[in-house]
Short mmCIF file of C-alpha atoms in Angstrom, two decimals:
data_model
loop_
_atom_site.label_atom_id
_atom_site.label_comp_id
_atom_site.label_asym_id
_atom_site.label_seq_id
_atom_site.Cartn_x
_atom_site.Cartn_y
_atom_site.Cartn_z
CA UNK A 1319 -17.31 31.78 23.01
CA UNK A 1320 -19.61 29.15 24.34
CA UNK A 1321 -22.17 30.03 21.69
CA UNK A 1322 -19.56 29.58 18.99
CA UNK A 1323 -18.64 26.15 20.30
CA UNK A 1324 -22.27 25.12 20.23
CA UNK A 1325 -22.60 26.27 16.64
CA UNK A 1326 -19.55 24.29 15.67
CA UNK A 1327 -20.96 21.20 17.31
CA UNK A 1328 -24.23 21.60 15.45
CA UNK A 1329 -22.39 21.93 12.17
CA UNK A 1330 -20.42 18.80 12.88
CA UNK A 1331 -23.57 16.85 13.71
CA UNK A 1332 -25.10 17.95 10.42
CA UNK A 1333 -21.99 16.90 8.54
CA UNK A 1334 -21.93 13.53 10.27
CA UNK A 1335 -25.47 12.86 9.17
CA UNK A 1336 -24.69 13.85 5.59
CA UNK A 1337 -21.76 11.50 5.28
CA UNK A 1338 -23.11 8.66 7.36
CA UNK A 1339 -22.62 6.25 4.50
CA UNK A 1340 -18.89 6.87 4.25
CA UNK A 1341 -18.20 3.62 6.06
CA UNK A 1342 -19.59 1.33 3.41
CA UNK A 1343 -21.22 -2.10 3.66
CA UNK A 1344 -18.48 -4.01 1.86
CA UNK A 1345 -17.17 -7.25 3.27
CA UNK A 1346 -13.46 -7.85 3.51
CA UNK A 1347 -12.51 -11.38 2.58
CA UNK A 1348 -8.95 -12.43 1.86
CA UNK A 1349 -8.71 -15.59 -0.20
CA UNK A 1350 -12.16 -16.58 1.06
CA UNK A 1351 -11.53 -15.88 4.74
CA UNK A 1352 -13.83 -13.19 6.07
CA UNK A 1353 -12.18 -10.58 8.22
CA UNK A 1354 -14.40 -8.85 10.75
CA UNK A 1355 -14.16 -5.15 9.93
CA UNK A 1356 -17.11 -4.01 12.03
CA UNK A 1357 -18.16 -4.97 15.52
CA UNK A 1358 -20.23 -3.73 18.44
CA UNK A 1359 -18.21 -1.08 20.21
CA UNK A 1360 -16.69 -2.11 23.54
CA UNK A 1361 -18.70 -0.83 26.52
CA UNK A 1362 -16.06 1.69 27.58
CA UNK A 1363 -16.19 3.43 24.19
CA UNK A 1364 -19.43 5.09 25.24
CA UNK A 1365 -19.57 7.47 22.26
CA UNK A 1366 -19.54 4.73 19.64
CA UNK A 1367 -22.15 2.10 18.78
CA UNK A 1368 -20.13 0.28 16.17
CA UNK A 1369 -16.43 0.11 15.54
CA UNK A 1370 -15.26 0.09 11.92
CA UNK A 1371 -11.92 -0.87 10.51
CA UNK A 1372 -10.23 1.88 8.52
CA UNK A 1373 -10.72 -0.37 5.49
CA UNK A 1374 -14.37 0.79 5.29
CA UNK A 1375 -13.35 4.39 4.73
CA UNK A 1376 -11.22 3.73 1.65
CA UNK A 1377 -12.34 3.69 -1.99
CA UNK A 1378 -12.90 0.41 -3.82
CA UNK A 1379 -9.51 0.31 -5.56
CA UNK A 1380 -7.67 0.67 -2.27
CA UNK A 1381 -9.97 -1.84 -0.56
CA UNK A 1382 -9.43 -4.44 -3.26
CA UNK A 1383 -5.66 -4.29 -2.82
CA UNK A 1384 -6.17 -5.90 0.57
CA UNK A 1385 -8.44 -8.68 -0.67
CA UNK A 1386 -5.74 -10.76 -2.33
CA UNK A 1387 -2.35 -11.40 -0.76
CA UNK A 1388 -0.65 -11.17 -4.11
CA UNK A 1389 -2.22 -7.80 -4.89
CA UNK A 1390 -1.38 -6.53 -1.40
CA UNK A 1391 1.94 -4.69 -1.72
CA UNK A 1392 2.60 -5.23 2.00
CA UNK A 1393 3.54 -8.80 1.22
CA UNK A 1394 6.75 -7.61 -0.40
CA UNK A 1395 7.74 -6.62 3.12
CA UNK A 1396 6.29 -9.75 4.73
CA UNK A 1397 8.64 -11.68 2.41
CA UNK A 1398 11.52 -9.57 3.71
CA UNK A 1399 10.28 -10.36 7.21
CA UNK A 1400 10.57 -14.09 6.48
CA UNK A 1401 14.20 -13.61 5.45
CA UNK A 1402 14.91 -11.50 8.54
CA UNK A 1403 13.23 -14.08 10.76
CA UNK A 1404 15.69 -16.71 9.49
CA UNK A 1405 18.75 -14.45 9.55
CA UNK A 1406 21.40 -15.27 12.17
CA UNK A 1407 22.62 -12.12 13.91
CA UNK A 1408 24.44 -11.18 17.11
CA UNK A 1409 26.94 -12.73 19.48
CA UNK A 1410 24.85 -15.83 20.22
CA UNK A 1411 24.74 -17.01 16.61
CA UNK A 1412 20.97 -17.15 16.60
CA UNK A 1413 18.11 -16.12 14.38
CA UNK A 1414 14.49 -15.62 15.46
CA UNK A 1415 13.88 -19.04 13.92
CA UNK A 1416 16.49 -20.67 16.16
CA UNK A 1417 14.03 -20.54 19.06
CA UNK A 1418 10.75 -19.94 17.21
CA UNK A 1419 10.97 -22.71 14.65
CA UNK A 1420 7.60 -22.03 13.07
CA UNK A 1421 6.47 -18.43 12.84
CA UNK A 1422 2.90 -19.74 12.70
CA UNK A 1423 3.23 -20.51 16.41
CA UNK A 1424 2.76 -16.78 16.96
CA UNK A 1425 -0.91 -17.10 16.04
CA UNK A 1426 -2.82 -15.50 18.88
CA UNK A 1427 -0.11 -13.08 20.00
CA UNK A 1428 -1.04 -10.00 17.96
CA UNK A 1429 -4.65 -9.76 19.28
CA UNK A 1430 -3.40 -9.47 22.89
CA UNK A 1431 -0.84 -6.73 22.38
CA UNK A 1432 0.11 -4.44 23.92
CA UNK A 1433 -0.06 -6.21 27.28
CA UNK A 1434 1.45 -5.88 30.72
CA UNK A 1435 4.35 -8.13 31.68
CA UNK A 1436 5.95 -7.75 35.13
CA UNK A 1437 4.35 -4.36 35.60
CA UNK A 1438 5.54 -3.00 32.25
CA UNK A 1439 3.47 -2.33 29.17
CA UNK A 1440 4.94 -4.35 26.31
CA UNK A 1441 4.38 -3.94 22.56
CA UNK A 1442 5.32 -6.38 19.82
CA UNK A 1443 8.27 -4.15 18.96
CA UNK A 1444 9.44 -4.45 22.58
CA UNK A 1445 9.18 -8.25 22.42
CA UNK A 1446 11.15 -8.40 19.17
CA UNK A 1447 13.90 -6.13 20.44
CA UNK A 1448 14.05 -7.95 23.77
CA UNK A 1449 14.72 -11.18 21.87
CA UNK A 1450 17.37 -9.44 19.80
CA UNK A 1451 19.25 -7.88 22.71
CA UNK A 1452 18.71 -10.50 25.44
CA UNK A 1453 18.77 -13.78 23.52
CA UNK A 1454 20.51 -13.10 20.21
CA UNK A 1455 23.10 -10.63 21.46
CA UNK A 1456 22.18 -8.41 18.52
CA UNK A 1457 21.54 -4.69 18.18
CA UNK A 1458 17.93 -3.65 18.68
CA UNK A 1459 16.10 -2.55 15.56
CA UNK A 1460 14.83 1.00 15.14
CA UNK A 1461 11.34 1.05 16.65
CA UNK A 1462 9.53 2.15 13.48
CA UNK A 1463 12.20 1.01 10.99
CA UNK A 1464 11.76 -1.20 7.96
CA UNK A 1465 13.24 -4.34 9.52
CA UNK A 1466 11.00 -3.99 12.55
CA UNK A 1467 7.81 -3.44 10.55
CA UNK A 1468 8.67 -6.33 8.21
CA UNK A 1469 8.93 -8.73 11.15
CA UNK A 1470 5.99 -7.33 13.14
CA UNK A 1471 3.88 -7.62 9.97
CA UNK A 1472 4.98 -11.25 9.54
CA UNK A 1473 4.18 -12.07 13.16
CA UNK A 1474 0.92 -10.12 13.11
CA UNK A 1475 -0.16 -11.91 9.93
CA UNK A 1476 -0.17 -15.23 11.80
CA UNK A 1477 -3.18 -13.92 13.76
CA UNK A 1478 -5.06 -12.45 10.82
CA UNK A 1479 -8.78 -13.02 11.24
CA UNK A 1480 -8.53 -13.51 15.01
CA UNK A 1481 -10.44 -11.04 17.17
CA UNK A 1482 -8.54 -8.26 18.90
CA UNK A 1483 -8.80 -8.94 22.61
CA UNK A 1484 -6.60 -6.57 24.54
CA UNK A 1485 -6.86 -6.64 28.34
CA UNK A 1486 -7.86 -3.31 29.85
CA UNK A 1487 -8.31 -4.28 33.50
CA UNK A 1488 -6.04 -5.57 36.25
CA UNK A 1489 -2.41 -4.63 35.66
CA UNK A 1490 -3.38 -2.96 32.39
CA UNK A 1491 -5.88 -0.55 34.00
CA UNK A 1492 -3.47 2.32 34.78
CA UNK A 1493 -1.99 2.19 31.26
CA UNK A 1494 -5.47 2.06 29.77
CA UNK A 1495 -6.48 5.14 31.77
CA UNK A 1496 -3.34 6.97 30.69
CA UNK A 1497 -4.05 6.12 27.06
CA UNK A 1498 -7.65 7.25 27.39
CA UNK A 1499 -6.54 10.58 28.87
CA UNK A 1500 -4.15 11.08 25.96
CA UNK A 1501 -6.92 10.23 23.48
CA UNK A 1502 -9.14 13.02 24.76
CA UNK A 1503 -6.37 15.51 25.55
CA UNK A 1504 -6.29 18.49 23.21
CA UNK A 1505 -2.74 19.29 22.12
CA UNK A 1506 -0.79 21.32 19.57
CA UNK A 1507 -1.34 24.63 17.82
CA UNK A 1508 -4.60 23.37 16.37
CA UNK A 1509 -5.67 22.36 19.87
CA UNK A 1510 -7.14 19.03 18.83
CA UNK A 1511 -7.46 15.64 20.43
CA UNK A 1512 -7.57 12.23 18.74
CA UNK A 1513 -11.29 12.14 19.48
CA UNK A 1514 -12.05 15.37 17.59
CA UNK A 1515 -11.35 13.63 14.29
CA UNK A 1516 -11.67 9.93 14.96
CA UNK A 1517 -14.64 9.84 17.33
CA UNK A 1518 -16.61 13.01 16.62
CA UNK A 1519 -16.10 13.11 12.86
CA UNK A 1520 -15.30 9.71 11.44
CA UNK A 1521 -16.85 9.25 8.02
CA UNK A 1522 -16.67 13.00 7.37
CA UNK A 1523 -14.47 14.37 4.62
CA UNK A 1524 -11.24 16.04 5.61
CA UNK A 1525 -10.33 17.66 2.32
CA UNK A 1526 -10.56 14.81 -0.22
CA UNK A 1527 -10.33 12.06 2.35
CA UNK A 1528 -12.67 10.23 4.69
CA UNK A 1529 -11.73 10.35 8.35
CA UNK A 1530 -11.60 6.89 9.88
CA UNK A 1531 -12.12 5.83 13.47
CA UNK A 1532 -8.38 5.53 13.85
CA UNK A 1533 -8.53 1.80 14.48
CA UNK A 1534 -5.15 0.05 14.61
CA UNK A 1535 -6.21 -3.55 13.99
CA UNK A 1536 -4.51 -3.51 10.57
CA UNK A 1537 -1.07 -2.26 11.61
CA UNK A 1538 1.62 -2.38 10.42
CA UNK A 1539 -0.18 -0.99 7.39
CA UNK A 1540 1.04 -0.43 3.85
CA UNK A 1541 0.32 3.13 2.79
CA UNK A 1542 0.06 4.14 -0.85
CA UNK A 1543 1.41 7.50 0.24
CA UNK A 1544 4.88 6.25 1.13
CA UNK A 1545 4.78 2.76 -0.41
CA UNK A 1546 6.00 1.01 2.71
CA UNK A 1547 4.82 -0.51 5.97
CA UNK A 1548 3.95 1.97 8.69
CA UNK A 1549 3.85 1.14 12.38
CA UNK A 1550 1.12 2.44 14.65
CA UNK A 1551 3.54 4.72 16.49
CA UNK A 1552 4.76 6.22 13.21
CA UNK A 1553 1.12 6.98 12.37
CA UNK A 1554 0.50 8.55 15.78
CA UNK A 1555 3.53 10.73 15.18
CA UNK A 1556 2.12 11.77 11.79
CA UNK A 1557 -1.23 12.66 13.34
CA UNK A 1558 0.41 14.76 16.04
CA UNK A 1559 2.52 16.61 13.47
CA UNK A 1560 -0.63 17.30 11.46
CA UNK A 1561 -2.25 19.06 14.39
CA UNK A 1562 0.97 21.01 14.92
CA UNK A 1563 1.82 19.27 18.16
CA UNK A 1564 5.24 18.04 19.21
CA UNK A 1565 4.93 14.27 18.81
CA UNK A 1566 5.72 11.97 21.69
CA UNK A 1567 8.66 9.64 21.24
CA UNK A 1568 7.97 6.52 19.16
CA UNK A 1569 8.26 3.52 21.46
CA UNK A 1570 7.83 5.82 24.46
CA UNK A 1571 5.44 5.40 27.38
CA UNK A 1572 2.81 7.83 26.04
CA UNK A 1573 2.46 6.17 22.63
CA UNK A 1574 2.48 2.70 24.20
CA UNK A 1575 -0.37 3.69 26.51
CA UNK A 1576 -2.21 5.25 23.58
CA UNK A 1577 -1.64 2.08 21.56
CA UNK A 1578 -3.20 0.02 24.35
CA UNK A 1579 -6.23 2.26 24.53
CA UNK A 1580 -6.68 2.38 20.73
CA UNK A 1581 -6.18 -1.36 20.36
CA UNK A 1582 -8.86 -1.91 23.02
CA UNK A 1583 -11.26 0.39 21.16
CA UNK A 1584 -11.00 -2.19 18.39
CA UNK A 1585 -11.67 -5.19 20.63
CA UNK A 1586 -13.92 -7.44 18.56
CA UNK A 1587 -12.50 -6.44 15.16
CA UNK A 1588 -10.27 -8.95 13.41
CA UNK A 1589 -6.55 -8.55 13.11
CA UNK A 1590 -6.07 -7.30 9.53
CA UNK A 1591 -2.30 -7.12 9.46
CA UNK A 1592 -0.93 -6.19 7.00
CA UNK A 1593 -3.64 -3.80 5.82
CA UNK A 1594 -3.54 -1.33 2.91
CA UNK A 1595 -4.45 2.31 3.32
CA UNK A 1596 -3.98 5.52 1.34
CA UNK B 857 22.33 -4.87 -7.70
CA UNK B 858 19.77 -2.72 -5.96
CA UNK B 859 19.15 -3.77 -2.37
CA UNK B 860 16.36 -6.14 -1.37
CA UNK B 861 15.00 -6.75 -4.88
CA UNK B 862 12.75 -9.77 -4.76
CA UNK B 863 10.47 -11.07 -7.52
CA UNK B 864 7.10 -12.64 -6.81
CA UNK B 865 4.95 -14.37 -9.41
CA UNK B 866 1.57 -16.06 -9.29
CA UNK B 867 0.99 -18.77 -11.87
CA UNK B 868 -1.51 -21.65 -11.64
CA UNK B 869 0.20 -25.00 -10.94
CA UNK B 870 -1.72 -26.71 -13.70
CA UNK B 871 -3.97 -25.97 -16.67
CA UNK B 872 -5.72 -27.79 -19.50
CA UNK B 873 -3.84 -27.81 -22.78
CA UNK B 874 -4.85 -24.74 -24.76
CA UNK B 875 -6.01 -22.78 -21.71
CA UNK B 876 -5.45 -19.09 -21.35
CA UNK B 877 -4.20 -18.37 -17.82
CA UNK B 878 -3.73 -15.20 -15.81
CA UNK B 879 -0.27 -14.42 -14.50
CA UNK B 880 0.55 -11.79 -11.87
CA UNK B 881 4.05 -10.56 -11.18
CA UNK B 882 5.53 -8.12 -8.74
CA UNK B 883 9.10 -7.18 -7.92
CA UNK B 884 10.25 -5.16 -4.94
CA UNK B 885 12.00 -2.08 -6.31
CA UNK B 886 12.03 1.56 -5.36
CA UNK B 887 11.62 2.79 -8.95
CA UNK B 888 13.44 6.04 -8.20
CA UNK B 889 12.09 8.32 -10.92
CA UNK B 890 15.06 10.63 -11.42
CA UNK B 891 12.94 13.77 -11.01
CA UNK B 892 12.83 13.88 -7.22
CA UNK B 893 15.19 16.01 -5.18
CA UNK B 894 16.78 15.13 -1.88
CA UNK B 895 16.73 17.34 1.22
CA UNK B 896 19.61 19.44 -0.17
CA UNK B 897 17.91 20.08 -3.49
CA UNK B 898 20.03 17.67 -5.49
CA UNK B 899 18.32 15.43 -8.04
CA UNK B 900 18.18 11.81 -6.85
CA UNK B 901 19.50 9.78 -9.81
CA UNK B 902 17.04 7.63 -11.70
CA UNK B 903 17.13 3.95 -10.78
CA UNK B 904 14.30 1.85 -12.19
CA UNK B 905 13.47 -1.51 -13.65
CA UNK B 906 13.28 -0.58 -17.34
CA UNK B 907 12.16 -3.84 -18.94
CA UNK B 908 10.18 -6.91 -17.98
CA UNK B 909 9.94 -10.05 -20.11
CA UNK B 910 7.81 -13.17 -19.66
CA UNK B 911 8.43 -16.27 -21.78
CA UNK B 912 6.93 -19.75 -21.96
CA UNK B 913 9.17 -22.59 -23.15
CA UNK B 914 11.45 -20.08 -24.82
CA UNK B 915 8.69 -18.21 -26.64
CA UNK B 916 7.71 -14.68 -25.69
CA UNK B 917 4.43 -13.84 -23.95
CA UNK B 918 4.95 -10.19 -23.20
CA UNK B 919 7.84 -7.76 -23.29
CA UNK B 920 7.21 -4.56 -21.36
CA UNK B 921 9.12 -1.28 -21.49
CA UNK B 922 8.85 0.49 -18.12
CA UNK B 923 9.22 4.22 -17.54
CA UNK B 924 9.61 6.07 -14.23
CA UNK B 925 5.81 6.50 -14.04
CA UNK B 926 5.47 2.84 -13.04
CA UNK B 927 4.80 2.63 -9.30
CA UNK B 928 7.19 1.40 -6.65
CA UNK B 929 7.30 -2.42 -6.62
CA UNK B 930 6.26 -2.84 -10.29
CA UNK B 931 3.18 -5.00 -10.73
CA UNK B 932 1.96 -6.63 -13.94
CA UNK B 933 -0.99 -8.82 -14.74
CA UNK B 934 -1.38 -10.43 -18.16
CA UNK B 935 -2.60 -13.60 -19.84
CA UNK B 936 -0.68 -16.45 -21.45
CA UNK B 937 -1.51 -19.44 -23.61
CA UNK B 938 -0.58 -22.85 -22.28
CA UNK B 939 -0.46 -25.30 -25.22
CA UNK B 940 1.66 -27.80 -23.31
CA UNK B 941 3.39 -28.43 -19.98
CA UNK B 942 6.49 -26.38 -19.46
CA UNK B 943 8.21 -23.52 -17.75
CA UNK B 944 7.50 -19.83 -17.50
CA UNK B 945 10.52 -17.59 -17.25
CA UNK B 946 10.32 -14.05 -15.94
CA UNK B 947 13.12 -11.53 -16.29
CA UNK B 948 13.43 -7.98 -14.97
CA UNK B 949 16.17 -5.60 -16.17
CA UNK B 950 17.49 -2.92 -13.80
CA UNK B 951 18.99 0.44 -14.86
CA UNK B 952 22.14 -0.57 -12.99
CA UNK B 953 22.65 -3.59 -15.26
CA UNK B 954 21.30 -6.15 -12.79
CA UNK B 955 19.00 -8.84 -14.15
CA UNK B 956 16.52 -10.58 -11.87
CA UNK B 957 15.05 -13.90 -12.93
CA UNK B 958 12.56 -16.40 -11.65
CA UNK B 959 10.69 -19.30 -13.22
CA UNK B 960 7.57 -21.38 -12.61
CA UNK B 961 6.58 -24.77 -13.98
CA UNK B 962 3.07 -25.64 -15.10
CA UNK B 963 1.55 -29.09 -15.56
CA UNK B 964 -1.19 -30.14 -17.94
CA UNK B 965 -4.09 -31.53 -15.93
CA UNK C 570 10.59 5.29 -3.01
CA UNK C 571 8.92 7.68 -0.63
CA UNK C 572 6.73 10.11 -2.49
CA UNK C 573 5.44 12.72 -0.13
CA UNK C 574 2.58 14.93 -1.17
CA UNK C 575 4.93 17.85 -1.63
CA UNK C 576 7.16 15.84 -3.89
CA UNK C 577 4.19 14.75 -5.94
CA UNK C 578 3.10 18.36 -6.29
CA UNK C 579 6.63 19.32 -7.29
CA UNK C 580 6.52 16.62 -9.94
CA UNK C 581 3.31 18.03 -11.28
CA UNK C 582 4.44 21.65 -11.34
CA UNK C 583 7.03 20.97 -13.97
CA UNK C 584 4.59 19.34 -16.29
CA UNK C 585 2.93 20.76 -19.32
CA UNK C 586 -0.62 21.79 -18.71
CA UNK C 587 -2.55 18.61 -19.28
CA UNK C 588 -3.63 18.56 -22.87
CA UNK C 589 -7.27 17.72 -23.17
CA UNK C 590 -7.54 14.23 -24.57
CA UNK C 591 -10.42 14.83 -26.90
CA UNK C 592 -9.29 18.03 -28.55
CA UNK C 593 -5.54 18.16 -28.76
CA UNK C 594 -4.25 21.76 -28.94
CA UNK C 595 -2.55 22.93 -32.09
CA UNK C 596 0.94 23.02 -30.56
CA UNK C 597 2.80 19.75 -30.26
CA UNK C 598 2.66 18.50 -26.68
CA UNK C 599 4.95 15.91 -25.18
CA UNK C 600 2.02 13.50 -25.44
CA UNK C 601 1.64 14.20 -29.17
CA UNK C 602 5.35 13.64 -29.62
CA UNK C 603 5.19 10.33 -27.79
CA UNK C 604 2.21 9.18 -29.86
CA UNK C 605 3.87 10.28 -33.11
CA UNK C 606 7.03 8.38 -32.18
CA UNK C 607 4.91 5.27 -31.57
CA UNK C 608 2.75 5.53 -34.69
CA UNK C 609 5.28 7.02 -37.05
CA UNK C 610 2.71 9.70 -37.78
CA UNK C 611 -0.06 7.32 -38.85
CA UNK C 612 -3.62 8.33 -37.98
CA UNK C 613 -5.12 7.07 -34.75
CA UNK C 614 -8.79 6.18 -34.35
CA UNK C 615 -10.85 5.70 -31.22
CA UNK C 616 -12.46 2.39 -30.33
CA UNK C 617 -11.33 -1.21 -30.37
CA UNK C 618 -9.39 -0.70 -27.19
CA UNK C 619 -10.53 -0.63 -23.56
CA UNK C 620 -8.74 1.36 -20.91
CA UNK C 621 -9.84 0.96 -17.29
CA UNK C 622 -8.70 3.40 -14.64
CA UNK C 623 -10.37 4.66 -11.43
CA UNK C 624 -12.35 7.89 -11.67
CA UNK C 625 -10.76 8.96 -8.42
CA UNK C 626 -7.41 7.83 -7.08
CA UNK C 627 -6.85 8.16 -3.35
CA UNK C 628 -3.18 8.57 -3.95
CA UNK C 629 -1.37 9.32 -7.20
CA UNK C 630 1.45 7.02 -6.14
CA UNK C 631 -0.34 3.80 -6.99
CA UNK C 632 -3.12 4.01 -9.56
CA UNK C 633 -4.32 0.68 -11.00
CA UNK C 634 -4.87 0.73 -14.76
CA UNK C 635 -5.68 -2.03 -17.20
CA UNK C 636 -5.88 -2.11 -20.95
CA UNK C 637 -7.15 -4.55 -23.53
CA UNK C 638 -7.05 -4.37 -27.32
CA UNK C 639 -7.88 -7.59 -29.16
CA UNK C 640 -5.59 -7.93 -32.17
CA UNK C 641 -2.95 -5.53 -30.89
CA UNK C 642 0.74 -6.24 -31.26
CA UNK C 643 1.69 -3.57 -28.76
CA UNK C 644 -0.02 -1.07 -26.47
CA UNK C 645 1.52 2.13 -25.16
CA UNK C 646 0.28 3.83 -21.99
CA UNK C 647 0.68 7.57 -21.49
CA UNK C 648 -0.02 9.88 -18.57
CA UNK C 649 -0.64 13.20 -20.28
CA UNK C 650 -0.18 15.32 -17.14
CA UNK C 651 3.07 13.83 -15.90
CA UNK C 652 6.39 15.64 -16.48
CA UNK C 653 7.20 12.80 -18.90
CA UNK C 654 4.05 11.23 -20.37
CA UNK C 655 5.54 7.79 -21.11
CA UNK C 656 4.38 5.11 -18.67
CA UNK C 657 4.89 1.70 -20.26
CA UNK C 658 4.63 -0.19 -23.53
CA UNK C 659 3.35 -3.76 -23.66
CA UNK C 660 4.69 -5.77 -26.61
CA UNK C 661 2.93 -9.09 -27.16
CA UNK C 662 4.65 -12.29 -28.22
CA UNK C 663 3.32 -15.49 -29.78
CA UNK C 664 2.39 -16.98 -26.37
CA UNK C 665 0.24 -14.04 -25.26
CA UNK C 666 -3.18 -15.34 -24.23
CA UNK C 667 -4.90 -12.01 -24.78
CA UNK C 668 -3.72 -8.60 -25.82
CA UNK C 669 -4.28 -7.12 -22.39
CA UNK C 670 -2.37 -6.10 -19.32
CA UNK C 671 -2.68 -4.36 -15.97
CA UNK C 672 -0.20 -2.40 -13.91
CA UNK C 673 0.03 0.33 -11.27
CA UNK C 674 1.16 3.78 -12.26
CA UNK C 675 2.13 7.16 -10.82
CA UNK C 676 0.06 10.19 -11.67
CA UNK C 677 1.42 13.59 -10.65
CA UNK C 678 -2.04 15.20 -10.63
CA UNK C 679 -5.55 14.92 -12.04
CA UNK C 680 -5.15 14.15 -15.72
CA UNK C 681 -6.02 11.98 -18.71
CA UNK C 682 -4.43 8.58 -19.13
CA UNK C 683 -4.18 7.52 -22.76
CA UNK C 684 -3.61 4.12 -24.34
CA UNK C 685 -2.58 3.67 -27.96
CA UNK C 686 -2.60 0.22 -29.55
CA UNK C 687 -0.73 -0.82 -32.66
CA UNK C 688 -2.89 -3.41 -34.36
CA UNK C 689 -1.69 -6.41 -36.37
CA UNK C 690 -2.87 -4.72 -39.59
CA UNK C 691 -0.70 -1.67 -38.88
CA UNK C 692 -3.56 0.61 -37.82
CA UNK C 693 -3.63 2.44 -34.49
CA UNK C 694 -6.41 2.64 -31.90
CA UNK C 695 -6.73 4.85 -28.86
CA UNK C 696 -8.75 5.27 -25.69
CA UNK C 697 -8.51 7.68 -22.79
CA UNK C 698 -9.70 8.00 -19.21
CA UNK C 699 -9.66 10.90 -16.79
CA UNK C 700 -8.35 10.14 -13.31
CA UNK C 701 -8.90 12.62 -10.51
CA UNK C 702 -5.95 12.47 -8.16
CA UNK C 703 -6.91 13.57 -4.67
CA UNK C 704 -4.70 14.86 -1.92
CA UNK C 705 -5.22 13.01 1.31
CA UNK C 706 -6.68 14.99 4.17
CA UNK C 707 -4.20 13.70 6.71
CA UNK C 708 -1.17 13.20 4.55
CA UNK C 709 0.48 12.39 7.86
#
């Protein structure tokens, strides 16, 4: 058994070498603003030298969709997000815009999330729904639903180009450790961890597709596959289903911890929200 | 009227008289093809934008017939002549009879 | 519209076998019918029209294509391997700056995309491009 494992590892190493150029040298610029899609890996990600945005693993046609905000289909949903931001809902007669007059004031928020507030790990979805239930007297939105992703894309966009800088120490340390454990934990019928694909084999073909590093700096992301915005938790759920595991709950503690750990693995990359992937 | 349909167009604000300019348009629409089935095996009825028209000062630039093979959120890029200042008018026709319109002015610089 | 991979495959399965663009088979395909309806049976020659499409599409849901045919009055786009080959027809008016256009199309599987232009003199021109439609590794 051990021998077999060794063989497999050797084969993977050979493959990695063969496809080392999968993450190309292109530069992502949107309307002239350069977005940092590669960076020195954070020290804790000891198995990586460089972190690459998922953008580098896509073909030119898909890449170019993200290089112009008109071409980027995600902006259809950002537009919807603008309408939702201004829409009065709930018992208090308020919209997001009632308190947050200029959505641009959210610049700088996306790179720090998720973060710990009063001992709890908080995602942007949590912040949005807290505003809805606590201050607007409105129903919370579905965690991965279309209204939520439209507004999280709009808010995330305000920080586009800013470097991801998620805290991993202090209050965040236990959540970071939990997320790291989940990242390396093999699960499901295929008995695979996140790291098996996204750390050991990024750049390698999986069928007709290049595996990425699983960076989440571009989420919510527009996928050609389903022609809508996809939240990070929805993507985690998809990955877990693919390896025949029972997915954790979207918005639940496990995925939030995993989101923190994955976001931190991209510390140094720019926020790309809303990105375009296949 | 289909839900959440929203046109977007990109037209330069100004041009020199006689210029040829590039116009990009996009409208949010599901473009349900009419060949997909729902979870119970029933065909989901077709619901698409079937025609798109762009005019400048009342004269036609392009008139497009769309079929279900056009992607979700139909996108078009084309070029127009700008002999004078005026207004572009864009019109999308939905299977359900809805008509979506938007317009953009252009100056001669 | 949410096209899952399975749905896309289901779309493709109902289609005619993709007729090779260069050598059309003797039997009348849906593509031939569509071209005949457009040309009224007139002969179609290659050249004088440019069709640009990616060699490989990462997802058949959104494939960018562009076409240009100087002197055309209208250009028809066909996807020969789709259940229904018709994609779009561009008709140009007096204010058209060029006889070109770009859009994003759905391709059910690897196939030839064909453009046919009706020229101002009543002749017809055609061009084709093969697009390989891949299935994502982690369809998710």
